[in-house]
Short mmCIF file of C-alpha atoms in Angstrom, two decimals:
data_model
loop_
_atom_site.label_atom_id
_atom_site.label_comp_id
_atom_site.label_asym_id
_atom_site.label_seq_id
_atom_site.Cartn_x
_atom_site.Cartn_y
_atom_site.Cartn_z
CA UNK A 1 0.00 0.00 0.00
CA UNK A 2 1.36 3.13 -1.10
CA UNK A 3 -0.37 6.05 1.05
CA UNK A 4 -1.09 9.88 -0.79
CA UNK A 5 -1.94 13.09 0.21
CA UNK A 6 -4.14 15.52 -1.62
CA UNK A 7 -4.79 18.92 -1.66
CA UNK A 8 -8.18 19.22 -2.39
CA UNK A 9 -10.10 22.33 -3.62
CA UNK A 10 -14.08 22.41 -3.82
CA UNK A 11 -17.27 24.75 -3.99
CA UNK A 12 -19.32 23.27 -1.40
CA UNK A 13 -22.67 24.25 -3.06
CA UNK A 14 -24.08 21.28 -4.60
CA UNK A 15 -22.60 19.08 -1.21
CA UNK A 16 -24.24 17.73 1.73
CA UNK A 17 -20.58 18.34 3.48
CA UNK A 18 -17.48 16.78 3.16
CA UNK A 19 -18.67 13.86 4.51
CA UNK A 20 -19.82 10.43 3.01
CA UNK A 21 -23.66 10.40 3.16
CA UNK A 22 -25.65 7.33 2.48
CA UNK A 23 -28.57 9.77 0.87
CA UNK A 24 -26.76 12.51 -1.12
CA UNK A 25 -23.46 13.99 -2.67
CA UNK A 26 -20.66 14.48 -0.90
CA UNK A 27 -16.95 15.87 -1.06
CA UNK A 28 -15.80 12.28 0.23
CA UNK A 29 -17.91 10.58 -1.64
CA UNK A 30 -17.02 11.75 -5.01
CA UNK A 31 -13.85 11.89 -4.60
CA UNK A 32 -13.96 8.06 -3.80
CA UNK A 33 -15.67 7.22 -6.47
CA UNK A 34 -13.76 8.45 -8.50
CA UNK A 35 -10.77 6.87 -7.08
CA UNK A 36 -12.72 3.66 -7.28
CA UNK A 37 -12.73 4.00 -11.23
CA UNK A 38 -9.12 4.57 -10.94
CA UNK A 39 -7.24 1.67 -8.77
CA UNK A 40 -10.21 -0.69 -9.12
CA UNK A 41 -10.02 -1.10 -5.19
CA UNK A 42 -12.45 0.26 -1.90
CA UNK A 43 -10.78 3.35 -1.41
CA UNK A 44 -11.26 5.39 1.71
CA UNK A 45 -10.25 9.20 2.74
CA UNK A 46 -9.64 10.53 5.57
CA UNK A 47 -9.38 14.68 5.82
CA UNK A 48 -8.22 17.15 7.99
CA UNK A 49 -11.50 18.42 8.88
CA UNK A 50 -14.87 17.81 7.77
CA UNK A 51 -16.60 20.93 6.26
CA UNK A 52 -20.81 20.99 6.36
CA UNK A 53 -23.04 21.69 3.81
CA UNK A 54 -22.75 24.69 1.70
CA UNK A 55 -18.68 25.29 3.10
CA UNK A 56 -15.94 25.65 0.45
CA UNK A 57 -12.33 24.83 0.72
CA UNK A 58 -9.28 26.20 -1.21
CA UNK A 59 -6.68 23.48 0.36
CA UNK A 60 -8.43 20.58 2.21
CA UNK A 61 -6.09 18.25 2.96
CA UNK A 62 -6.57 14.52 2.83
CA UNK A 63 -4.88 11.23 2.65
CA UNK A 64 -5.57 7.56 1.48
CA UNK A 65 -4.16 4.52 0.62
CA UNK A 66 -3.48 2.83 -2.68
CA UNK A 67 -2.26 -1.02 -3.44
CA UNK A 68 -1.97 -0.67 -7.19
CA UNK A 69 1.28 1.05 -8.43
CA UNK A 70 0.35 4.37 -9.66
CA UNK A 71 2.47 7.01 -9.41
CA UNK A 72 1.19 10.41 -7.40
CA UNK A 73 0.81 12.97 -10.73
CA UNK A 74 -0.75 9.70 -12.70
CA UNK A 75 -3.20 9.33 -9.40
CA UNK A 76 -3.93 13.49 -9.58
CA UNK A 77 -4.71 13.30 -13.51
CA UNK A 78 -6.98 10.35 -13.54
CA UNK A 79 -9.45 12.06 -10.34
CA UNK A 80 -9.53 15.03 -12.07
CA UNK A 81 -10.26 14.02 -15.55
CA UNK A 82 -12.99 11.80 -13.80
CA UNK A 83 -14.52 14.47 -11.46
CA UNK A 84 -15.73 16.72 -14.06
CA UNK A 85 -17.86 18.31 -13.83
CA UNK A 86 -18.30 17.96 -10.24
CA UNK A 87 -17.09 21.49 -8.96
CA UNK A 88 -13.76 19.52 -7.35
CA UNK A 89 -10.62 19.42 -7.76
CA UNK A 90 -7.12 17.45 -6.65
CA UNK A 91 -4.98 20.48 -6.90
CA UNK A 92 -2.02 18.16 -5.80
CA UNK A 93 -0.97 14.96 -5.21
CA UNK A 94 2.32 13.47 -2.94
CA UNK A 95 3.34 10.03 -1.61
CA UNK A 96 3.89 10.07 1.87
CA UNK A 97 5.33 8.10 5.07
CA UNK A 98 2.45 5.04 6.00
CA UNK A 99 1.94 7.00 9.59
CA UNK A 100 1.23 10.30 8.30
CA UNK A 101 -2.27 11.17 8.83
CA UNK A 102 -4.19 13.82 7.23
CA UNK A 103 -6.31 14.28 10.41
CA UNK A 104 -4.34 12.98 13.06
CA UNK A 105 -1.30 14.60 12.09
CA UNK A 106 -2.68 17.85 11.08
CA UNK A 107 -0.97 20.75 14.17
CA UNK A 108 -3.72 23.89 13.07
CA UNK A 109 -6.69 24.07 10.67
CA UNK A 110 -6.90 27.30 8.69
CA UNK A 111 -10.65 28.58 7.94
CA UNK A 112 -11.40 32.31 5.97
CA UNK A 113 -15.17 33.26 6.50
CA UNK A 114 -16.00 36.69 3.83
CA UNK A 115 -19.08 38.61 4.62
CA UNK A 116 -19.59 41.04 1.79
CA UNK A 117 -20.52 43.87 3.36
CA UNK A 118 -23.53 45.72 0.93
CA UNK A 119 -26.54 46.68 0.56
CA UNK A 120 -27.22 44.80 -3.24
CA UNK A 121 -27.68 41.38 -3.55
CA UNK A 122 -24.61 38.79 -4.40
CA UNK A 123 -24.54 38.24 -8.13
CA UNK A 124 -20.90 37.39 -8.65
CA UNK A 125 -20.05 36.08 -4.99
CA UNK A 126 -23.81 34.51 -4.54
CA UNK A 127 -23.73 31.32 -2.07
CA UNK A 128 -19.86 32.20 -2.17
CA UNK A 129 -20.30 34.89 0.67
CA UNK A 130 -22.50 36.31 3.65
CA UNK A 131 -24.33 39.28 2.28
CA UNK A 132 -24.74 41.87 4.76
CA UNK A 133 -26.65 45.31 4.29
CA UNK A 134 -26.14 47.18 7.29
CA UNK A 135 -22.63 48.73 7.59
CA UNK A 136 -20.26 47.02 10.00
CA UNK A 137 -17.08 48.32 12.00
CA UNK A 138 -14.76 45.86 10.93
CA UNK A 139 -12.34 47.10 13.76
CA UNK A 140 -14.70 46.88 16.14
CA UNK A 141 -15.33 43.52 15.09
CA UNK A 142 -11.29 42.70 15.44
CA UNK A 143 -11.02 44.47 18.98
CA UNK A 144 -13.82 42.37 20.10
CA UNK A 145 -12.96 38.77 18.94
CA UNK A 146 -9.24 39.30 20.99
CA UNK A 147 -11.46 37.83 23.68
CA UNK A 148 -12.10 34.67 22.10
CA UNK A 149 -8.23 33.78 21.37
CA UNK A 150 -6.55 31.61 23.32
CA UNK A 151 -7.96 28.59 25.50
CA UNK A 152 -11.62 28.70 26.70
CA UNK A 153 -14.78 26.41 26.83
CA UNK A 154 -16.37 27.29 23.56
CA UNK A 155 -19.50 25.85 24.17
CA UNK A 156 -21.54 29.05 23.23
CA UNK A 157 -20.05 28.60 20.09
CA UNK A 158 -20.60 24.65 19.66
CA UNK A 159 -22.87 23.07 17.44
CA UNK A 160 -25.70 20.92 19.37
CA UNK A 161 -24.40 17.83 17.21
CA UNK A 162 -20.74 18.67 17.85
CA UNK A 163 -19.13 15.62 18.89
CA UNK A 164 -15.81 16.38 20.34
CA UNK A 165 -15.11 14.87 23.79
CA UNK A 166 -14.39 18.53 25.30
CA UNK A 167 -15.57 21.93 24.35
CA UNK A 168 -12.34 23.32 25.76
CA UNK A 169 -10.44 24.73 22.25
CA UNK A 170 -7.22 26.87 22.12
CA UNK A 171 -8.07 29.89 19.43
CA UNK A 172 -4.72 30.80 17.92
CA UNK A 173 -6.25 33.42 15.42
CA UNK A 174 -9.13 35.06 15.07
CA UNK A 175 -8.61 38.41 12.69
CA UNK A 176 -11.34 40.89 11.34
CA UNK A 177 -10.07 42.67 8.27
CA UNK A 178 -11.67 44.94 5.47
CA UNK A 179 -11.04 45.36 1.82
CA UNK A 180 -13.50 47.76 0.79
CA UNK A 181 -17.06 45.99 0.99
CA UNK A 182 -15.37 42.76 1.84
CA UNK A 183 -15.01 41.40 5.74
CA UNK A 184 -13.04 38.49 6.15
CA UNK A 185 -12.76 36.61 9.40
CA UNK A 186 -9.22 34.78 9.27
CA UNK A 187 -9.55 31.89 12.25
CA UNK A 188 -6.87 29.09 13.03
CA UNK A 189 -6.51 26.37 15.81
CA UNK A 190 -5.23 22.98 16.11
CA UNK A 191 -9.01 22.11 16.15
CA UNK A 192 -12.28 23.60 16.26
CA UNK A 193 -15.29 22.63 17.27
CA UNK A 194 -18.37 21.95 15.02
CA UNK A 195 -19.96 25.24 13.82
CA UNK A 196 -17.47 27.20 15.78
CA UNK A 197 -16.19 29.32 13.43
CA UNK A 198 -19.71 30.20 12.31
CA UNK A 199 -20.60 30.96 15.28
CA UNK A 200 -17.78 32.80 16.00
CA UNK A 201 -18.67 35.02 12.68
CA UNK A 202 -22.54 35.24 13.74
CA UNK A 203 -21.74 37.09 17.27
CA UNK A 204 -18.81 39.13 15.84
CA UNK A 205 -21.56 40.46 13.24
CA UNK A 206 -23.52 41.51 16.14
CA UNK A 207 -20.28 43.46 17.49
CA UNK A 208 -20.34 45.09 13.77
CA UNK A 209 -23.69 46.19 13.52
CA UNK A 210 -23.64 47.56 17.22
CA UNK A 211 -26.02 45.11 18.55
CA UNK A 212 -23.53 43.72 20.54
CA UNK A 213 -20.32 45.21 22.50
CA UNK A 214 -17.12 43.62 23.14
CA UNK A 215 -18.25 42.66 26.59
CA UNK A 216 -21.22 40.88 25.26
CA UNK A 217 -19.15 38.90 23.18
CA UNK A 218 -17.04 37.87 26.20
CA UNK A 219 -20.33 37.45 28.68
CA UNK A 220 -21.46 34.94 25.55
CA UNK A 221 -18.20 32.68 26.12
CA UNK A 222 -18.41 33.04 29.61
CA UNK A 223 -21.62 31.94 29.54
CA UNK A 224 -20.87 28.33 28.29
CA UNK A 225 -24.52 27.78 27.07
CA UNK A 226 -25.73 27.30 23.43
CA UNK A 227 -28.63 30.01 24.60
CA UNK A 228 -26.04 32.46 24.75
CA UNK A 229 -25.41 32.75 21.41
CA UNK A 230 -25.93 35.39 19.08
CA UNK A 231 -26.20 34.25 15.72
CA UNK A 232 -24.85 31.10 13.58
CA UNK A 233 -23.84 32.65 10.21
CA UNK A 234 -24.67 31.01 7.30
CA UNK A 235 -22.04 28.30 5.66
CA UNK A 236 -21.75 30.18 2.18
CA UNK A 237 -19.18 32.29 3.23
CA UNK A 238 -16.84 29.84 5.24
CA UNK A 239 -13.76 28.40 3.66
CA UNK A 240 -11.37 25.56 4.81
CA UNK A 241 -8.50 27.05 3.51
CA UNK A 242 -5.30 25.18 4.75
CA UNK A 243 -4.28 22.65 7.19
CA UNK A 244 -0.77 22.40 8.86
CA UNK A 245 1.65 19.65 9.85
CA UNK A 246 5.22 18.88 11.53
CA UNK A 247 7.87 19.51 8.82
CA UNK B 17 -39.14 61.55 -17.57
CA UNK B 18 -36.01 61.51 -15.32
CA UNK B 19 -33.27 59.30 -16.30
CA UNK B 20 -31.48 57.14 -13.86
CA UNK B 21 -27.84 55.70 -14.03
CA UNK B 22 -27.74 52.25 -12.88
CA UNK B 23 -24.02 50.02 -11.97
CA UNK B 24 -24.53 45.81 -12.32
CA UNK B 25 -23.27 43.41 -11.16
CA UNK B 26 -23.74 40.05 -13.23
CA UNK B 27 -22.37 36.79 -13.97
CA UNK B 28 -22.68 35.96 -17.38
CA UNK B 29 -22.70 32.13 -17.37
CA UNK B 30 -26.94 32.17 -17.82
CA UNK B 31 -27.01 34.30 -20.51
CA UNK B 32 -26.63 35.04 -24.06
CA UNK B 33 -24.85 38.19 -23.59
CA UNK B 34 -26.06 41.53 -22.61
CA UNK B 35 -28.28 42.54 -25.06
CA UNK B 36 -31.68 42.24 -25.38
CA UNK B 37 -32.46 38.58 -27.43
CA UNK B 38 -35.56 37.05 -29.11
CA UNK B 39 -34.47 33.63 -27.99
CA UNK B 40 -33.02 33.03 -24.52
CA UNK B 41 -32.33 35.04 -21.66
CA UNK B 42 -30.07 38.29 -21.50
CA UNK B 43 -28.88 40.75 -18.63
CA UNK B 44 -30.42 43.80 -20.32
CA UNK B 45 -34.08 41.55 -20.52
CA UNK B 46 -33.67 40.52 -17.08
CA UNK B 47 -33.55 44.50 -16.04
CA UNK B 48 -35.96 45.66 -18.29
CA UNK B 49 -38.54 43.28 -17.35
CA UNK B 50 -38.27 43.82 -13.80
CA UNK B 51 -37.92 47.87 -14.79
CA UNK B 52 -41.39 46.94 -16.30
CA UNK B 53 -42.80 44.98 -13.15
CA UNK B 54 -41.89 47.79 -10.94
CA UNK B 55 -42.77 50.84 -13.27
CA UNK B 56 -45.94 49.72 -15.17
CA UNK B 57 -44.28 51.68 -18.28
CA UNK B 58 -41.57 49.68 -21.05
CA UNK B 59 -38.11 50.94 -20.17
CA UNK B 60 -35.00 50.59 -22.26
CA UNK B 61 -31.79 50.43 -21.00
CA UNK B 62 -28.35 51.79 -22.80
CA UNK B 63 -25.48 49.94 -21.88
CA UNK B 64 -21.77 51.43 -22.01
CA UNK B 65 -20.79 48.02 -23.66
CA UNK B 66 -22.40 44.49 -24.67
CA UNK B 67 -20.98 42.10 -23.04
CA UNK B 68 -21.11 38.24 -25.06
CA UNK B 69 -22.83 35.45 -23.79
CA UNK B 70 -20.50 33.86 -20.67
CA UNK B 71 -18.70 37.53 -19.91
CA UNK B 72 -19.57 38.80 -16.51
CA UNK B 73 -19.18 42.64 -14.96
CA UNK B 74 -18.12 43.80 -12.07
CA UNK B 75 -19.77 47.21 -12.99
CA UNK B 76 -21.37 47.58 -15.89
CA UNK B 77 -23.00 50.84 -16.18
CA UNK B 78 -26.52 51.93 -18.21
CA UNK B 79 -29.13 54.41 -17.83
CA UNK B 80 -32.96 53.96 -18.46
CA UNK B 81 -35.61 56.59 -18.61
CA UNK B 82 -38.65 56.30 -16.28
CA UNK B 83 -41.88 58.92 -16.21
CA UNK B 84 -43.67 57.24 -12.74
CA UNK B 85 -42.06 59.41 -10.20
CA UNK B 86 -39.65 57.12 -8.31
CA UNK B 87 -36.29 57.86 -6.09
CA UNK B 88 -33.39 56.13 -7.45
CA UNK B 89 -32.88 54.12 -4.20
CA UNK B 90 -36.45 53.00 -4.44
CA UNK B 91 -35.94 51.81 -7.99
CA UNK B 92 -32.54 50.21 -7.14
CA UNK B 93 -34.17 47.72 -4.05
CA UNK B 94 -37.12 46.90 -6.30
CA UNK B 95 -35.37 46.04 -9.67
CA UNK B 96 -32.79 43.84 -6.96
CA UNK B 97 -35.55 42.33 -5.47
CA UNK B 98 -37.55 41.21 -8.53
CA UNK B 99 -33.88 40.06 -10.01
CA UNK B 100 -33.20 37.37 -7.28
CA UNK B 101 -32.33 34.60 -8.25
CA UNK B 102 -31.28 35.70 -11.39
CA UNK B 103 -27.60 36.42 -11.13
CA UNK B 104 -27.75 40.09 -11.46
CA UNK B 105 -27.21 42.81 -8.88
CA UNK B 106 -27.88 46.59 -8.87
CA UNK B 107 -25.22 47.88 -6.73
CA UNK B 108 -26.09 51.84 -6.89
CA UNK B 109 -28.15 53.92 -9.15
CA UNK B 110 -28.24 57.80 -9.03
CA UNK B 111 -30.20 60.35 -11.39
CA UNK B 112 -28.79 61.99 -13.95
CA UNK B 113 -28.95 64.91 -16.37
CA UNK B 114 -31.09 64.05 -19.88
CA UNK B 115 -28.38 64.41 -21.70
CA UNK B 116 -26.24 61.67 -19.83
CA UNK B 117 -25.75 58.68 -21.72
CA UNK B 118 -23.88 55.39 -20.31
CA UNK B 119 -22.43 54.39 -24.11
CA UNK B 120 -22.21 58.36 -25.86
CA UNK B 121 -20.76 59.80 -22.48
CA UNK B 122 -18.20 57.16 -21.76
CA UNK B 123 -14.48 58.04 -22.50
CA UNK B 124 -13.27 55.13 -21.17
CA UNK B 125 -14.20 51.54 -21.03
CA UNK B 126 -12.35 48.65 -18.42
CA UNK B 127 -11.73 45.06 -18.56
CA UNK B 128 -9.96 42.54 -16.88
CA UNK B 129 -9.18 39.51 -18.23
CA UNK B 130 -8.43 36.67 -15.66
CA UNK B 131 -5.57 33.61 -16.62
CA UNK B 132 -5.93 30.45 -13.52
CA UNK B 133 -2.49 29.55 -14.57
CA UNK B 134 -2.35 25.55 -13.06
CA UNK B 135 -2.88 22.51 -14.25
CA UNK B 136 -5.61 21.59 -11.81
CA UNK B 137 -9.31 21.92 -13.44
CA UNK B 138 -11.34 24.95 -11.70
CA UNK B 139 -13.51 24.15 -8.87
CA UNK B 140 -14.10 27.87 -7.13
CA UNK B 141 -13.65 29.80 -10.46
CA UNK B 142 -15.04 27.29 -13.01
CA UNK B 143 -16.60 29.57 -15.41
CA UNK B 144 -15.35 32.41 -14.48
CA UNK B 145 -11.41 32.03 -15.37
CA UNK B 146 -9.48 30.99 -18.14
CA UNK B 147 -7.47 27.96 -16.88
CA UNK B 148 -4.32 27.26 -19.06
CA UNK B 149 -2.01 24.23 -17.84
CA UNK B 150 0.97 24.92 -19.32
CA UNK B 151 3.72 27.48 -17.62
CA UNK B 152 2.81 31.13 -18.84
CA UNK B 153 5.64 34.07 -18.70
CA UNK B 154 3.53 37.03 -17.31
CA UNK B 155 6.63 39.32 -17.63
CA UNK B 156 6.96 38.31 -20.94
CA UNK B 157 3.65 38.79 -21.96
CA UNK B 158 3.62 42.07 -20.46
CA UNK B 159 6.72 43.25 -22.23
CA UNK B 160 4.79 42.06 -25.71
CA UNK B 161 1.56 43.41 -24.79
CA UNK B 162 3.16 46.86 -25.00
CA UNK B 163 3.39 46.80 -28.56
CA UNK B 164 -0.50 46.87 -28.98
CA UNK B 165 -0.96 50.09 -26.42
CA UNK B 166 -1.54 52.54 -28.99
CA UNK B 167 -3.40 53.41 -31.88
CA UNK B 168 -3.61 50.79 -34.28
CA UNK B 169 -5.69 49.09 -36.76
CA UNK B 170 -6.67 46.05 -34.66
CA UNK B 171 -8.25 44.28 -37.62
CA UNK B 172 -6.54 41.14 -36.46
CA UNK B 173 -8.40 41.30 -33.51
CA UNK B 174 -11.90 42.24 -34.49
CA UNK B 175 -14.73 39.32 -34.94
CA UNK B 176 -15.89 38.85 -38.55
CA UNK B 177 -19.42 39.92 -36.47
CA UNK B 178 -17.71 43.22 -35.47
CA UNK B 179 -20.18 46.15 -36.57
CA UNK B 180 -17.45 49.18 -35.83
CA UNK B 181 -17.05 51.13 -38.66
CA UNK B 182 -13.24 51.64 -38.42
CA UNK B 183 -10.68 49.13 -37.48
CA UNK B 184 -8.71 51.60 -35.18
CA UNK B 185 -8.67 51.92 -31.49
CA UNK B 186 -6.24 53.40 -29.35
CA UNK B 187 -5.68 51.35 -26.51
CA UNK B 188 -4.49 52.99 -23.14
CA UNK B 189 -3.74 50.36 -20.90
CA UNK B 190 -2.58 46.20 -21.66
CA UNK B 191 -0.85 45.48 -18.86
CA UNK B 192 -0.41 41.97 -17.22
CA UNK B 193 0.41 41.16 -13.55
CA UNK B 194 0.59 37.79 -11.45
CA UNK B 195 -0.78 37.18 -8.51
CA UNK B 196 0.68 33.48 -7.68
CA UNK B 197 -1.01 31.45 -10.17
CA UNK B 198 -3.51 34.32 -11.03
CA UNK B 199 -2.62 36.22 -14.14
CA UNK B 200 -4.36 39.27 -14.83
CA UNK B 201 -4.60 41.21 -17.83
CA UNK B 202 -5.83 44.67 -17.41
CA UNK B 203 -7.24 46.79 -20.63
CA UNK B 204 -8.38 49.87 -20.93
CA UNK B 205 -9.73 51.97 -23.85
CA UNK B 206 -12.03 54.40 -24.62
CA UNK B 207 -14.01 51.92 -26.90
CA UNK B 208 -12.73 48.32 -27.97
CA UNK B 209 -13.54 46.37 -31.31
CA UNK B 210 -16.04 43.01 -30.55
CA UNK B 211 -14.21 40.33 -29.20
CA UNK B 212 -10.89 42.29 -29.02
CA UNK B 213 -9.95 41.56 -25.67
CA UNK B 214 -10.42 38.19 -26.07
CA UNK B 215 -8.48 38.12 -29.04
CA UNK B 216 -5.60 40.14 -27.44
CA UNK B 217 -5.50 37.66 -24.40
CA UNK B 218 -5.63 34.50 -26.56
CA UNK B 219 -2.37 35.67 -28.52
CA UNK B 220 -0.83 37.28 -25.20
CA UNK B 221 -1.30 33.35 -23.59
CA UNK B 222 0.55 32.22 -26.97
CA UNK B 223 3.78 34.78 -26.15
CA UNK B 224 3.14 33.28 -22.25
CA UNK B 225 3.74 29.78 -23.43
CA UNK B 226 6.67 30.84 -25.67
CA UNK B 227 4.91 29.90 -28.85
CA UNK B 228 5.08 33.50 -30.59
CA UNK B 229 7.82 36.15 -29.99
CA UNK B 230 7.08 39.62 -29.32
CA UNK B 231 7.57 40.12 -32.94
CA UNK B 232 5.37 37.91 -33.67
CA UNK B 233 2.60 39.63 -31.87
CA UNK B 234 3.48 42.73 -33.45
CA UNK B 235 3.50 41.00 -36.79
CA UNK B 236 0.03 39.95 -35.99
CA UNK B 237 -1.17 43.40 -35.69
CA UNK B 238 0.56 45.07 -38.62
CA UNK B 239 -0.83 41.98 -40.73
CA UNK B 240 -4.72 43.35 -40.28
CA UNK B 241 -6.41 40.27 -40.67
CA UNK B 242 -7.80 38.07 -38.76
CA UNK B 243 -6.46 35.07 -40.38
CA UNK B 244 -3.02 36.45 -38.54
CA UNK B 245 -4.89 35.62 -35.17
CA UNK B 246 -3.25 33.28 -32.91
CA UNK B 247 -6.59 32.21 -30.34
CA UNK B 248 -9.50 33.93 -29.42
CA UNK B 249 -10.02 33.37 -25.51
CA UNK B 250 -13.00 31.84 -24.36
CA UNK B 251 -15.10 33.98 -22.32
CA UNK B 252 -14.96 32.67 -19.09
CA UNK B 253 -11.69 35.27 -17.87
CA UNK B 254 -13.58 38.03 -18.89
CA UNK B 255 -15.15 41.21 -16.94
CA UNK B 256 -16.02 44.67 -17.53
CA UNK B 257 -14.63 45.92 -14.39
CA UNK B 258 -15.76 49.75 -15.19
CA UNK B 259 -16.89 52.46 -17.20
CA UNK B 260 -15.79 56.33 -16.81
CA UNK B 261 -17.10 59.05 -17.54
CA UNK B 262 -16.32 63.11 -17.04
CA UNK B 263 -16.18 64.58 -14.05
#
């Protein structure tokens, strides 16, 4: 068994997640299949995280292992010739050691969530974005989500399906910068809990639009209730965008 | 009558082009039948270029005259509302003198043309990119592009459907920059020949490659023909990023 890592870019749109589903299309799935075609063997992938319905990536990472001899480019060329038209795509392909482990292995998680901040509809950026009309202070936004970096019980900002062991996280990241009409959230930990980011980016919209202040937004992690929580934003404007490991 | 300007957003994939068709759907009949819908009166709209079928804008701008008295920002949230889910996005619209017109007033039309330089198939830009495999030189496509800044006869670079009545332009800006495997070419004139960008890019790609010389791009002009065309680009890469007008 030979075992690769891919890079794997998608548009999570027409997805039920990154996740195998018995009743619908998935990341995993397709990718599978189409690996299936390829080696003629069960092929199985495991990824650094496991995005939901609707979230994109730029660079998941993922790994599996191969018996027939193929060589990692020949492996790359073959799942992308057969994923099309599926919006997915193996943007590169590496042997690597039998232990390494896309998940397991993986030291921080990268996510970008964009909010485009206008009043007109999304046309170019639709389901690729949060559209929101009313103006937000994006630095108000940054001072405010200081208070979630670093290690706290994030259960405020934890999924009711989130099945981690612990809701105890250690935020490394968690940036607010503007580009004109576009907000994005940069985020990075080891791990994160499910819908955490999102959740993250629902309450730190409240902090833009004024709703909120930055001692709400610490009361609602102190709080270490699900009721506590602002807002969930919406998954079209999260993306997975890199995942790190040991050199 | 007052006449409003309007700046759209759109993504061309849906439709046939900008203008107005008998058979399938266009970004100028999307607006005007919602203009209709929300006015009760037919309203035309004048467009400071016609984009083809699969082009998008960033900001294409167009004026429309309307006798119901309505504010601009009125007209602007009801034209976006009746759009949805159409791709198409008002994202301002202001009145304007009678004697402002979006194609006679402009003095200067903008594109960008956008090069996914990687062999990997598009998953987040599909459609709206030009993905070429093979290694481009964007410094030496730059250097070449210089040679068509000017005024020429860009008969080598005109469509056979062209409707101009002279071959000459004088182009202000070509200029092409990469952003890691993003290659933009930027073009700017105050009114280009159909399909001339396109036409410009596809040859520019051919100097990236190192399949035509400078020279040869410059021979390609002074031939004026449009047998002397190396590639057309497809329209995915390409947006009308702005339209100016005078102060």
């Amino acid at each position: 068994m030979t075992r690769f890592r891919l890079t794997i870019e998608y548009d999570g749109r027409p997805f039920m997640g990154w996740q195998r589903q018995a009743h619908g299309p998935s990341v995993q799935g397709a990718i599978e299949a189409a690996a299936v075609r390829v080696t003629g063997e069960a092929v199985a992938l495991h990824a650094a995280g496991r995005t939901d319905s609707g979230v994109h990536a730029e660079a998941m990472t993922a790994h599996c292992d191969i018996a027939r001899p193929i060589t990692a480019f020949r492996l790359m060329e073959a799942l992308n010739a057969l994923l099309r038209p599926d919006p997915v795509a193996i943007l590169a392909c590496e042997e690597v050691a039998d232990d390494w482990h896309a998940r397991f292995s993986c030291i921080r998680r990268r996510y970008v969530y964009r909010i485009a901040n206008r009043r007109a509809p999304l046309a170019l950026a639709a389901g690729r974005a949060w559209q929101v009309a009313a103006p937000l202070d994006a630095a108000a936004m940054h001072d405010a989500a200081q208070a979630l970096v670093g290690r706290h019980d994030f259960t405020t900002f934890r999924s009711a399906h989130c099945q981690a062991d612990s809701p105890l996280r250690t935020l490394e990241r968690l940036d607010v910068v503007r580009h004109g009409a576009e907000i994005a959230v940069h985020a990075e930990a080891r791990s994160f809990l499910h819908h955490q980011v999102r959740s993250m980016v629902g309450c730190l919209m409240l902090v833009g639009r004024g709703k909120w202040t930055a001692a709400d937004l610490a009361a609602a992690r102190d709080a270490r209730n699900r009721d506590a929580l602002g807002l969930n934003a919406p998954p079209d404007g999260l993306y997975f965008v890199g995942a790190d490991y040991p050199a």
